[in-house]
Amino acid sequence: MTCVANALHTTGANATEIAYQDVGDGQPVVLIHGWPLSHEMWEHQVSTLVGAGFRCITYDRRGFGDSAASVAGYDYDTFASDLHQLLTHLDLQDVLLVGFSMGGGEVARYIRRYGSHRISKVMLLASVTPYLRRTRDNPGGVAGTMLDRMLAAVKADRIGFLTKFFVDFYNADVVGSAVNGSDLLAYGKSLAWRADPMATQQCVVAFGDTDFRPDLRAIHVPVLIVHGDADRIVPFLAAAVRTQAMIPGSQLTVIAGAPHGFPSTHAAELDALMLNFFRP
């Protein structure tokens, strides 16, 4: 088994350094983290997948985790370019591509811009697709005031905002919650605290205002959509149901009672779904 922690120096107008981890051998699984976390959110999944004979590549979005921040480039065209450069750098083929939350947008934009010749299957987990902000031609989205308040709160007091945000991220205030005491809340906040403040702000704009509907129509590989029906961050009806309707042949699995952060709170269920979907 190989295990490599490295950095990719991207090229282009907003060049930066992207940190990634490459562990295991076998068919490659590329896992894209959500906001405002880092690749470390995939701890449970990486352990399970590598143990099952897969190669796992995780990376930190620019401005998060161990990746360098950039002055600009917090838009989905640039995020997709970063992903494209990583897949090209590692010359990955037959990729199982997984995007969580805002990472689902990277998956959709990547396939529209660069095609699916490297991609075998896709998983969209609690994804921000197809288009979060409610507009006249997108009545199924969420109220723009909610997104605007989120951005204002991050700008005013990022650290204070994250305390309440992670309660809702994991539904930690629910009786019988899968969150074990306050440990997961503390861990989530510790990952988010490390993120660049400007990157944290600009990503709210990116995932809130990007229309992925044309991107979803370009996906023609097998897709499994997974969402919790108790998601307070990216509502199930506004996201998962509409995403499935826009990707012909896609499958939708609902995890009952699961919050937005179900890769941690419902890790065993997600791992089983991954293995079942990924194996021939």
XYZ file of N, CA and C in Angstrom:
840
model
N 0.840 -1.197 0.000
C 0.000 0.000 0.000
C 0.871 1.241 0.000
N 0.527 2.208 -0.840
C 1.252 3.464 -0.871
C 0.492 4.525 -0.091
N 1.220 5.461 0.447
C 0.609 6.596 1.146
C 1.461 7.823 0.869
N 0.897 8.795 0.182
C 1.658 9.966 -0.224
C 0.907 11.229 0.170
N 1.566 12.127 0.855
C 1.035 13.455 1.119
C 1.897 14.422 0.323
N 1.279 15.218 -0.530
C 2.051 16.037 -1.445
C 1.295 17.313 -1.758
N 1.887 18.113 -2.636
C 1.257 19.360 -3.040
C 1.392 19.531 -4.545
N 0.355 20.042 -5.143
C 0.320 20.330 -6.574
C 0.364 21.833 -6.771
N 1.278 22.312 -7.587
C 1.348 23.726 -7.919
C 0.509 23.937 -9.186
N -0.643 24.536 -9.029
C -1.530 24.726 -10.173
C -1.007 25.838 -11.068
N -1.510 25.871 -12.287
C -1.132 26.910 -13.239
C -2.365 27.726 -13.591
N -2.140 28.850 -14.263
C -3.256 29.699 -14.658
C -3.230 31.032 -13.947
N -4.275 31.823 -14.172
C -4.312 33.187 -13.654
C -4.332 33.234 -12.133
N -4.911 32.219 -11.497
C -5.009 32.197 -10.034
C -4.247 31.000 -9.467
N -3.033 30.830 -9.941
C -2.224 29.683 -9.532
C -2.014 29.680 -8.018
N -2.007 28.478 -7.451
C -1.773 28.328 -6.023
C -1.232 26.928 -5.770
N -1.151 26.535 -4.524
C -0.649 25.219 -4.152
C -1.775 24.422 -3.506
N -2.085 23.263 -4.076
C -3.150 22.409 -3.579
C -2.537 21.206 -2.870
N -2.854 21.032 -1.611
C -2.360 19.891 -0.836
C -3.272 18.697 -1.050
N -2.675 17.532 -1.228
C -3.484 16.338 -1.406
C -2.831 15.145 -0.725
N -3.659 14.133 -0.463
C -3.180 12.874 0.111
C -3.591 11.747 -0.821
N -2.689 10.824 -1.042
C -2.913 9.697 -1.946
C -2.547 8.436 -1.170
N -3.550 7.611 -0.874
C -3.307 6.460 -0.017
C -4.007 5.233 -0.576
N -3.328 4.097 -0.539
C -3.911 2.840 -0.968
C -3.615 2.507 -2.416
N -4.084 1.351 -2.847
C -3.900 0.867 -4.206
C -5.241 0.350 -4.718
N -5.415 0.397 -6.027
C -6.659 -0.084 -6.619
C -7.341 1.015 -7.406
N -8.621 0.818 -7.705
C -9.377 1.823 -8.444
C -9.428 3.117 -7.641
N -9.152 4.269 -8.263
C -9.079 5.512 -7.503
C -10.443 6.098 -7.148
N -10.556 6.525 -5.914
C -11.703 7.271 -5.428
C -11.201 8.664 -5.067
N -11.785 9.694 -5.666
C -11.412 11.080 -5.356
C -12.544 11.701 -4.553
N -12.209 12.161 -3.343
C -13.192 12.680 -2.398
C -12.996 14.188 -2.238
N -14.059 14.954 -2.489
C -13.992 16.421 -2.437
C -14.790 16.908 -1.231
N -14.119 17.613 -0.349
C -14.727 17.997 0.922
C -15.716 19.157 0.778
N -16.470 19.381 1.849
C -17.442 20.470 1.893
C -16.912 21.685 2.616
N -17.696 22.723 2.600
C -17.395 23.991 3.275
C -17.893 23.912 4.704
N -17.108 24.418 5.651
C -15.774 25.022 5.584
C -14.710 24.075 6.139
N -14.769 22.810 5.731
C -13.904 21.770 6.282
C -12.639 21.587 5.450
N -12.053 20.416 5.527
C -10.861 20.075 4.754
C -10.941 18.585 4.412
N -9.889 18.070 3.785
C -9.888 16.662 3.413
C -10.004 15.744 4.624
N -9.713 16.271 5.810
C -9.741 15.445 7.015
C -11.147 14.989 7.396
N -12.174 15.611 6.800
C -13.547 15.169 7.082
C -13.792 13.737 6.607
N -12.939 13.225 5.688
C -13.140 11.914 5.082
C -12.437 10.790 5.846
N -12.027 11.042 7.064
C -11.238 10.072 7.834
C -11.865 8.669 7.833
N -13.134 8.593 8.127
C -13.795 7.293 8.228
C -13.881 6.612 6.872
N -14.259 7.388 5.849
C -14.434 6.811 4.509
C -13.106 6.314 3.932
N -12.041 7.075 4.119
C -10.740 6.662 3.598
C -10.316 5.337 4.221
N -10.485 5.201 5.516
C -10.111 3.965 6.193
C -10.886 2.777 5.627
N -12.192 2.962 5.451
C -13.033 1.876 4.937
C -12.679 1.528 3.496
N -12.540 2.538 2.657
C -12.299 2.295 1.234
C -10.932 1.682 0.978
N -9.911 2.179 1.650
C -8.576 1.600 1.481
C -8.570 0.145 1.958
N -9.272 -0.113 3.058
C -9.359 -1.476 3.554
C -10.083 -2.413 2.604
N -10.952 -1.829 1.756
C -11.701 -2.627 0.787
C -10.982 -2.732 -0.556
N -9.772 -2.170 -0.648
C -8.981 -2.325 -1.859
C -9.048 -1.184 -2.844
N -9.468 -0.007 -2.395
C -9.498 1.161 -3.259
C -8.321 2.086 -2.946
N -7.979 2.910 -3.901
C -6.996 3.973 -3.737
C -7.768 5.265 -3.496
N -7.450 5.995 -2.430
C -8.194 7.208 -2.078
C -7.324 8.444 -2.246
N -7.839 9.408 -2.981
C -7.180 10.696 -3.142
C -8.098 11.751 -2.545
N -7.611 12.445 -1.544
C -8.344 13.554 -0.937
C -7.486 14.806 -1.074
N -8.120 15.944 -1.180
C -7.348 17.187 -1.286
C -8.096 18.326 -0.626
N -7.350 19.374 -0.306
C -7.926 20.563 0.316
C -8.200 21.618 -0.748
N -9.420 22.094 -0.771
C -9.754 23.193 -1.679
C -8.850 24.394 -1.380
N -8.535 25.177 -2.397
C -7.681 26.353 -2.187
C -8.230 27.203 -1.044
N -7.344 27.584 -0.126
C -7.737 28.401 1.015
C -8.192 27.613 2.225
N -8.233 26.279 2.117
C -8.692 25.435 3.219
C -7.644 24.382 3.552
N -7.666 23.909 4.802
C -6.728 22.873 5.209
C -5.293 23.297 4.981
N -4.536 22.439 4.307
C -3.124 22.705 4.051
C -2.866 23.351 2.696
N -3.919 23.616 1.929
C -3.736 24.292 0.637
C -3.540 25.784 0.840
N -2.794 26.377 -0.058
C -2.534 27.814 0.020
C -3.769 28.598 -0.409
N -3.899 29.784 0.140
C -4.965 30.692 -0.275
C -4.501 31.457 -1.507
N -5.460 31.971 -2.252
C -5.153 32.827 -3.389
C -5.950 34.114 -3.238
N -5.506 35.158 -3.910
C -6.207 36.445 -3.813
C -7.579 36.337 -4.454
N -7.670 35.607 -5.562
C -8.928 35.407 -6.272
C -9.017 33.933 -6.666
N -10.073 33.582 -7.385
C -10.197 32.208 -7.855
C -11.153 31.358 -7.060
N -12.017 32.003 -6.244
C -12.989 31.224 -5.471
C -14.308 31.149 -6.235
N -14.222 30.529 -7.388
C -15.367 30.335 -8.258
C -15.277 28.926 -8.814
N -16.387 28.420 -9.321
C -16.424 27.004 -9.697
C -15.635 26.677 -10.956
N -15.426 27.623 -11.831
C -14.552 27.344 -12.965
C -13.128 27.076 -12.485
N -12.682 27.875 -11.510
C -11.332 27.679 -10.971
C -11.255 26.419 -10.135
N -12.280 26.153 -9.319
C -12.284 24.913 -8.535
C -12.225 23.697 -9.458
N -12.995 23.739 -10.548
C -12.983 22.621 -11.500
C -11.619 22.488 -12.168
N -10.977 23.620 -12.437
C -9.641 23.588 -13.016
C -8.643 22.957 -12.046
N -8.757 23.285 -10.765
C -7.876 22.679 -9.759
C -8.055 21.155 -9.749
N -9.311 20.703 -9.781
C -9.578 19.268 -9.817
C -9.024 18.634 -11.091
N -9.232 19.289 -12.216
C -8.717 18.782 -13.494
C -7.196 18.646 -13.460
N -6.518 19.651 -12.908
C -5.061 19.592 -12.850
C -4.581 18.482 -11.922
N -5.327 18.227 -10.842
C -4.951 17.136 -9.943
C -5.128 15.779 -10.623
N -6.267 15.566 -11.287
C -6.498 14.291 -11.972
C -5.475 14.079 -13.082
N -5.127 15.159 -13.773
C -4.137 15.067 -14.847
C -2.745 14.796 -14.289
N -2.405 15.498 -13.217
C -1.097 15.328 -12.576
C -0.875 13.883 -12.143
N -1.917 13.257 -11.597
C -1.817 11.875 -11.127
C -2.178 10.880 -12.222
N -2.603 11.384 -13.376
C -3.031 10.572 -14.517
C -4.035 9.505 -14.074
N -5.075 9.948 -13.388
C -6.082 9.027 -12.869
C -7.083 8.654 -13.954
N -7.432 7.383 -13.995
C -8.419 6.850 -14.930
C -9.435 6.023 -14.145
N -10.626 5.865 -14.730
C -11.667 5.029 -14.120
C -11.977 5.524 -12.704
N -12.080 6.840 -12.564
C -12.207 7.482 -11.250
C -13.629 7.371 -10.712
N -13.726 7.087 -9.438
C -14.972 7.159 -8.683
C -14.944 8.514 -7.981
N -15.772 9.447 -8.437
C -15.675 10.847 -8.022
C -16.798 11.181 -7.052
N -16.423 11.674 -5.864
C -17.376 11.938 -4.797
C -17.277 13.400 -4.369
N -18.409 14.096 -4.373
C -18.439 15.479 -3.913
C -19.449 15.652 -2.797
N -19.001 16.224 -1.677
C -19.882 16.490 -0.543
C -20.205 17.981 -0.477
N -21.483 18.311 -0.344
C -21.951 19.681 -0.168
C -21.460 20.569 -1.307
N -20.633 21.592 -1.025
C -20.173 22.433 -2.128
C -19.255 21.646 -3.067
N -18.711 20.527 -2.593
C -17.909 19.666 -3.454
C -18.707 19.044 -4.576
N -20.023 18.923 -4.401
C -20.854 18.432 -5.484
C -20.835 19.357 -6.676
N -20.674 20.643 -6.404
C -20.563 21.614 -7.490
C -19.302 21.429 -8.300
N -18.191 21.106 -7.628
C -16.951 20.821 -8.356
C -17.125 19.647 -9.310
N -17.809 18.610 -8.835
C -18.037 17.425 -9.664
C -18.806 17.807 -10.929
N -19.916 18.517 -10.734
C -20.763 18.882 -11.871
C -20.042 19.800 -12.852
N -19.360 20.813 -12.340
C -18.681 21.769 -13.219
C -17.498 21.100 -13.925
N -16.788 20.216 -13.213
C -15.666 19.507 -13.837
C -16.144 18.706 -15.044
N -17.200 17.932 -14.870
C -17.656 17.070 -15.964
C -18.138 17.903 -17.143
N -18.812 18.998 -16.879
C -19.267 19.838 -17.998
C -18.089 20.442 -18.754
N -17.058 20.866 -18.025
C -15.935 21.554 -18.674
C -14.915 20.590 -19.283
N -14.699 19.452 -18.627
C -13.585 18.581 -19.034
C -14.031 17.202 -19.493
N -15.319 16.919 -19.417
C -15.809 15.635 -19.874
C -15.676 14.552 -18.821
N -16.125 13.356 -19.174
C -16.144 12.251 -18.211
C -15.256 11.086 -18.639
N -14.297 11.340 -19.524
C -13.472 10.229 -20.010
C -12.614 9.626 -18.903
N -12.331 10.389 -17.842
C -11.575 9.848 -16.713
C -12.496 9.282 -15.623
N -13.798 9.517 -15.719
C -14.725 9.257 -14.628
C -15.549 8.003 -14.895
N -15.645 7.147 -13.890
C -16.430 5.922 -13.994
C -17.817 6.095 -13.382
N -17.858 6.591 -12.148
C -19.116 6.800 -11.434
C -18.993 8.057 -10.570
N -20.157 8.585 -10.170
C -20.208 9.816 -9.384
C -21.136 9.628 -8.188
N -20.719 10.167 -7.044
C -21.604 10.274 -5.890
C -21.713 11.740 -5.492
N -22.937 12.210 -5.303
C -23.214 13.567 -4.839
C -23.841 13.461 -3.458
N -23.139 13.935 -2.450
C -23.560 13.788 -1.062
C -23.969 15.150 -0.497
N -25.247 15.286 -0.114
C -25.742 16.555 0.436
C -25.293 17.725 -0.440
N -25.387 17.532 -1.733
C -24.799 18.473 -2.698
C -25.591 19.774 -2.815
N -24.869 20.865 -3.095
C -25.498 22.177 -3.282
C -26.171 22.325 -4.641
N -26.032 21.328 -5.499
C -26.707 21.354 -6.794
C -28.224 21.201 -6.589
N -29.062 21.681 -7.517
C -28.718 22.284 -8.806
C -28.489 23.798 -8.759
N -29.091 24.518 -7.788
C -28.945 25.975 -7.714
C -29.603 26.401 -6.413
N -28.810 26.880 -5.462
C -29.350 27.145 -4.141
C -30.229 28.390 -4.075
N -29.802 29.476 -4.675
C -30.536 30.723 -4.481
C -31.874 30.722 -5.232
N -32.931 31.107 -4.542
C -34.249 31.203 -5.164
C -34.317 32.446 -6.056
N -34.696 32.239 -7.298
C -34.870 33.335 -8.245
C -36.179 33.110 -9.005
N -36.524 34.027 -9.906
C -37.764 33.865 -10.655
C -37.781 32.589 -11.472
N -36.638 32.245 -12.047
C -36.597 31.011 -12.840
C -36.079 29.827 -12.033
N -35.936 30.019 -10.715
C -35.494 28.943 -9.832
C -36.306 28.994 -8.533
N -37.627 28.834 -8.644
C -38.477 28.971 -7.462
C -38.267 27.884 -6.419
N -37.594 26.791 -6.797
C -37.353 25.707 -5.854
C -36.149 25.910 -4.966
N -35.423 27.017 -5.155
C -34.242 27.278 -4.337
C -34.603 27.792 -2.961
N -33.576 28.139 -2.192
C -33.790 28.661 -0.838
C -33.771 30.187 -0.882
N -34.361 30.792 0.121
C -34.465 32.250 0.164
C -33.082 32.884 0.151
N -32.922 33.876 -0.722
C -31.643 34.559 -0.816
C -31.254 35.249 0.471
N -32.245 35.669 1.256
C -31.944 36.334 2.524
C -31.162 35.421 3.462
N -31.434 34.121 3.417
C -30.711 33.178 4.263
C -29.230 33.143 3.877
N -28.958 33.083 2.576
C -27.584 33.071 2.102
C -26.892 34.392 2.399
N -27.616 35.489 2.235
C -27.035 36.804 2.505
C -26.705 36.962 3.985
N -27.578 36.456 4.847
C -27.314 36.531 6.290
C -26.102 35.680 6.658
N -25.965 34.533 6.004
C -24.807 33.679 6.271
C -23.515 34.410 5.930
N -23.469 35.023 4.764
C -22.268 35.746 4.352
C -21.975 36.901 5.298
N -23.005 37.654 5.679
C -22.808 38.781 6.593
C -22.282 38.303 7.944
N -22.783 37.173 8.421
C -22.344 36.649 9.715
C -20.898 36.182 9.661
N -20.512 35.556 8.558
C -19.120 35.123 8.400
C -18.185 36.328 8.383
N -18.591 37.381 7.684
C -17.769 38.586 7.624
C -17.668 39.278 8.982
N -18.758 39.280 9.724
C -18.788 40.009 11.000
C -18.046 39.275 12.104
N -18.204 37.956 12.165
C -17.604 37.177 13.256
C -17.512 35.718 12.817
N -16.504 35.413 12.036
C -16.367 34.067 11.467
C -16.333 32.999 12.556
N -15.546 33.212 13.607
C -15.399 32.207 14.647
C -16.711 32.012 15.396
N -17.370 33.116 15.724
C -18.657 33.010 16.407
C -19.710 32.340 15.547
N -19.724 32.653 14.260
C -20.677 32.041 13.339
C -20.513 30.528 13.310
N -19.271 30.065 13.296
C -19.020 28.636 13.154
C -19.540 27.832 14.345
N -19.601 28.437 15.525
C -20.108 27.729 16.703
C -21.552 27.300 16.492
N -22.409 28.223 16.083
C -23.811 27.877 15.830
C -23.945 27.034 14.565
N -23.148 27.328 13.550
C -23.251 26.629 12.280
C -23.073 25.124 12.455
N -22.096 24.707 13.257
C -21.834 23.282 13.384
C -22.883 22.559 14.223
N -23.584 23.276 15.080
C -24.734 22.651 15.748
C -25.753 22.234 14.694
N -26.028 23.117 13.735
C -26.971 22.802 12.664
C -26.376 21.831 11.640
N -25.080 21.885 11.443
C -24.392 20.992 10.503
C -24.589 19.531 10.911
N -24.518 19.287 12.239
C -24.639 17.926 12.760
C -25.963 17.679 13.486
N -26.845 18.676 13.527
C -28.101 18.572 14.293
C -27.811 18.113 15.721
N -26.817 18.750 16.315
C -26.314 18.307 17.613
C -27.282 18.575 18.756
N -28.285 19.427 18.529
C -29.236 19.763 19.579
C -30.452 18.840 19.593
N -30.491 17.859 18.708
C -31.628 16.936 18.634
C -31.455 15.816 19.648
N -32.535 15.518 20.373
C -32.490 14.424 21.343
C -32.189 13.120 20.600
N -31.227 12.376 21.097
C -30.837 11.133 20.440
C -29.933 11.342 19.243
N -29.349 12.534 19.127
C -28.463 12.839 17.999
C -27.313 11.853 17.937
N -26.844 11.603 16.692
C -25.710 10.703 16.506
C -24.397 11.339 16.943
N -24.409 12.640 17.242
C -23.201 13.325 17.683
C -22.860 12.873 19.099
N -21.642 12.440 19.299
C -21.179 11.945 20.589
C -20.660 13.113 21.419
N -21.516 13.626 22.298
C -21.121 14.750 23.128
C -20.746 15.949 22.275
N -19.722 16.665 22.666
C -19.296 17.857 21.938
C -18.044 17.606 21.112
N -17.531 16.383 21.099
C -16.257 16.115 20.441
C -16.310 16.409 18.947
N -17.347 15.959 18.260
C -17.448 16.175 16.823
C -17.613 17.652 16.505
N -18.361 18.362 17.331
C -18.499 19.807 17.134
C -17.142 20.488 17.246
N -16.392 20.130 18.248
C -15.068 20.728 18.439
C -14.150 20.397 17.270
N -14.224 19.170 16.787
C -13.364 18.771 15.678
C -13.737 19.526 14.407
N -15.028 19.613 14.101
C -15.464 20.362 12.924
C -15.005 21.803 12.971
N -15.175 22.428 14.118
C -14.745 23.828 14.254
C -13.233 23.967 14.106
N -12.486 22.985 14.624
C -11.028 23.080 14.526
C -10.577 23.041 13.074
N -11.275 22.258 12.218
C -10.939 22.219 10.800
C -11.319 23.540 10.127
N -12.487 24.053 10.472
C -12.976 25.281 9.847
C -12.170 26.507 10.271
N -11.709 26.526 11.504
C -10.921 27.666 11.984
C -9.658 27.876 11.156
N -9.097 26.787 10.638
C -7.832 26.871 9.888
C -8.012 27.520 8.520
N -9.236 27.573 8.028
C -9.472 28.086 6.675
C -9.164 29.578 6.591
N -8.737 30.006 5.419
C -8.487 31.422 5.177
C -9.807 32.186 5.271
N -9.864 33.307 6.000
C -11.122 34.044 6.147
C -11.724 34.493 4.822
N -10.898 34.981 3.898
C -11.424 35.430 2.615
C -11.961 34.248 1.809
N -11.263 33.119 1.852
C -11.752 31.938 1.160
C -13.088 31.495 1.737
N -13.214 31.550 3.059
C -14.458 31.166 3.710
C -15.609 32.044 3.239
N -15.363 33.340 3.142
C -16.397 34.265 2.674
C -16.760 34.029 1.208
N -15.750 33.960 0.366
C -16.004 33.887 -1.071
C -16.658 32.566 -1.487
N -16.419 31.513 -0.736
C -17.069 30.245 -1.060
C -18.567 30.294 -0.784
N -19.004 31.098 0.178
C -20.439 31.270 0.400
C -21.084 31.862 -0.853
N -20.426 32.833 -1.447
C -20.919 33.426 -2.693
C -20.941 32.379 -3.796
N -19.882 31.581 -3.877
C -19.766 30.587 -4.949
C -20.865 29.541 -4.870
N -21.033 28.916 -3.698
C -22.018 27.826 -3.651
C -23.447 28.348 -3.574
N -23.614 29.600 -3.137
C -24.960 30.148 -3.068
C -25.486 30.687 -4.375
N -24.602 31.183 -5.229
C -25.031 31.892 -6.431
C -24.668 31.209 -7.741
N -24.119 30.014 -7.685
C -23.754 29.317 -8.922
C -24.897 28.418 -9.377
N -25.264 28.575 -10.622
C -26.330 27.778 -11.234
C -25.704 26.546 -11.886
N -25.951 25.388 -11.309
C -25.372 24.144 -11.816
C -26.318 23.375 -12.738
N -27.451 23.944 -13.069
C -28.407 23.203 -13.886
C -27.823 22.786 -15.241
N -27.122 23.663 -15.948
C -26.503 23.206 -17.205
C -25.421 22.149 -16.989
N -24.742 22.217 -15.848
C -23.690 21.238 -15.555
C -24.286 19.849 -15.346
N -25.391 19.777 -14.618
C -25.991 18.482 -14.333
C -26.441 17.787 -15.610
N -26.893 18.560 -16.568
C -27.368 17.966 -17.825
C -26.227 17.358 -18.641
N -24.984 17.680 -18.276
C -23.817 17.148 -18.995
C -23.299 15.851 -18.393
N -23.912 15.385 -17.303
C -23.439 14.178 -16.627
C -24.115 12.953 -17.238
N -23.300 12.035 -17.751
C -23.834 10.840 -18.414
C -23.138 9.567 -17.922
N -22.699 9.588 -16.666
C -22.154 8.394 -16.029
C -23.091 8.018 -14.887
N -22.995 6.802 -14.352
C -23.855 6.432 -13.228
C -23.660 7.374 -12.037
N -24.779 7.804 -11.457
C -24.754 8.773 -10.360
C -25.613 8.268 -9.204
N -25.040 8.319 -7.999
C -25.796 8.054 -6.774
C -25.829 9.332 -5.955
N -27.026 9.806 -5.663
C -27.237 10.992 -4.842
C -27.628 10.515 -3.450
N -26.961 11.026 -2.424
C -27.271 10.649 -1.049
C -27.506 11.934 -0.249
N -28.592 11.946 0.515
C -28.935 13.147 1.273
C -29.657 12.724 2.551
N -29.464 13.491 3.598
C -30.218 13.271 4.829
C -31.517 14.056 4.786
N -32.600 13.455 5.274
C -33.880 14.171 5.221
C -34.057 15.151 6.366
N -33.027 15.254 7.237
C -33.061 16.245 8.308
C -31.970 17.301 8.114
N -31.550 17.500 6.875
C -30.479 18.452 6.546
C -30.980 19.886 6.726
N -30.332 20.634 7.621
C -30.696 22.033 7.868
C -29.880 23.004 7.022
N -28.819 22.537 6.415
C -27.910 23.412 5.688
C -28.271 23.468 4.213
N -28.407 22.311 3.585
C -28.801 22.198 2.177
C -30.082 21.359 2.143
N -31.234 22.014 2.064
C -32.510 21.287 2.201
C -32.685 20.178 1.171
N -33.197 19.057 1.644
C -33.384 17.863 0.824
C -34.223 18.138 -0.420
N -35.359 18.788 -0.266
C -36.252 19.014 -1.405
C -35.650 19.996 -2.404
N -34.968 21.017 -1.906
C -34.389 22.032 -2.790
C -33.179 21.525 -3.543
N -32.540 20.494 -3.027
C -31.282 20.035 -3.618
C -31.384 18.627 -4.195
N -31.492 17.621 -3.349
C -31.395 16.235 -3.803
C -32.501 15.848 -4.777
N -33.729 16.189 -4.444
C -34.853 15.806 -5.299
C -34.734 16.459 -6.672
N -34.382 17.724 -6.690
C -34.266 18.445 -7.957
C -33.039 17.996 -8.743
N -31.946 17.671 -8.041
C -30.751 17.181 -8.722
C -31.046 15.866 -9.428
N -31.727 14.950 -8.742
C -32.048 13.676 -9.375
C -32.897 13.867 -10.626
N -33.835 14.802 -10.571
C -34.715 15.034 -11.721
C -33.953 15.538 -12.937
N -32.784 16.138 -12.712
C -32.021 16.725 -13.808
C -30.936 15.807 -14.354
N -30.711 14.663 -13.702
C -29.692 13.713 -14.180
C -30.403 12.417 -14.539
N -30.667 12.175 -15.801
C -31.378 10.957 -16.205
C -30.679 9.690 -15.711
N -31.465 8.806 -15.132
C -30.926 7.534 -14.683
C -30.245 7.563 -13.328
N -30.164 8.719 -12.692
C -29.502 8.800 -11.394
C -30.357 8.149 -10.310
N -29.675 7.709 -9.250
C -30.346 7.091 -8.110
C -30.304 8.055 -6.928
N -31.334 8.019 -6.098
C -31.386 8.846 -4.894
C -31.609 7.958 -3.686
N -30.726 8.062 -2.718
C -30.871 7.351 -1.448
C -30.994 8.370 -0.325
N -32.015 8.205 0.483
C -32.263 9.104 1.608
C -31.846 8.414 2.897
N -31.042 9.099 3.700
C -30.681 8.567 5.018
C -31.623 9.212 6.028
N -32.505 8.418 6.588
C -33.533 8.932 7.485
C -32.928 9.565 8.732
N -33.380 10.770 9.025
C -32.942 11.465 10.231
C -31.548 12.028 10.178
N -30.884 11.915 9.033
C -29.478 12.337 8.952
C -29.367 13.834 8.733
N -28.389 14.472 9.377
C -28.127 15.894 9.183
C -27.239 16.116 7.966
N -26.847 17.364 7.772
C -25.959 17.683 6.660
C -24.634 16.921 6.786
N -24.096 16.873 7.970
C -22.783 16.253 8.171
C -22.835 14.752 8.349
N -23.677 14.067 7.569
C -23.833 12.621 7.761
C -22.589 11.794 7.438
N -21.599 12.278 6.652
C -20.391 11.458 6.515
C -19.711 11.163 7.851
N -19.984 12.003 8.853
C -19.450 11.746 10.192
C -20.485 11.099 11.100
N -21.702 11.637 11.118
C -22.709 11.126 12.054
C -23.279 9.779 11.630
N -23.297 9.510 10.338
C -23.821 8.251 9.805
C -22.769 7.595 8.906
N -21.546 7.564 9.406
C -20.413 7.107 8.593
C -20.570 5.667 8.131
N -21.007 4.785 9.000
C -21.125 3.376 8.621
C -22.150 3.188 7.504
N -23.257 3.941 7.570
C -24.268 3.841 6.513
C -23.721 4.352 5.186
N -23.016 5.470 5.235
C -22.434 6.011 4.006
C -21.387 5.072 3.438
N -20.534 4.534 4.286
C -19.495 3.622 3.811
C -20.113 2.428 3.084
N -21.187 1.880 3.639
C -21.842 0.730 3.015
C -22.431 1.108 1.662
N -23.017 2.300 1.566
C -23.559 2.771 0.291
C -22.448 2.922 -0.744
N -21.317 3.461 -0.318
C -20.187 3.633 -1.222
C -19.703 2.292 -1.767
N -19.477 1.345 -0.889
C -18.959 0.049 -1.314
C -19.941 -0.653 -2.243
N -21.213 -0.557 -1.941
C -22.217 -1.204 -2.784
C -22.291 -0.569 -4.168
N -22.151 0.759 -4.233
C -22.220 1.476 -5.501
C -20.942 1.320 -6.320
N -19.811 1.310 -5.644
C -18.533 1.290 -6.346
C -18.171 -0.092 -6.901
N -18.561 -1.135 -6.202
C -18.178 -2.472 -6.642
C -18.998 -2.882 -7.876
N -18.365 -3.569 -8.820
C -19.056 -4.004 -10.036
C -20.271 -4.883 -9.736
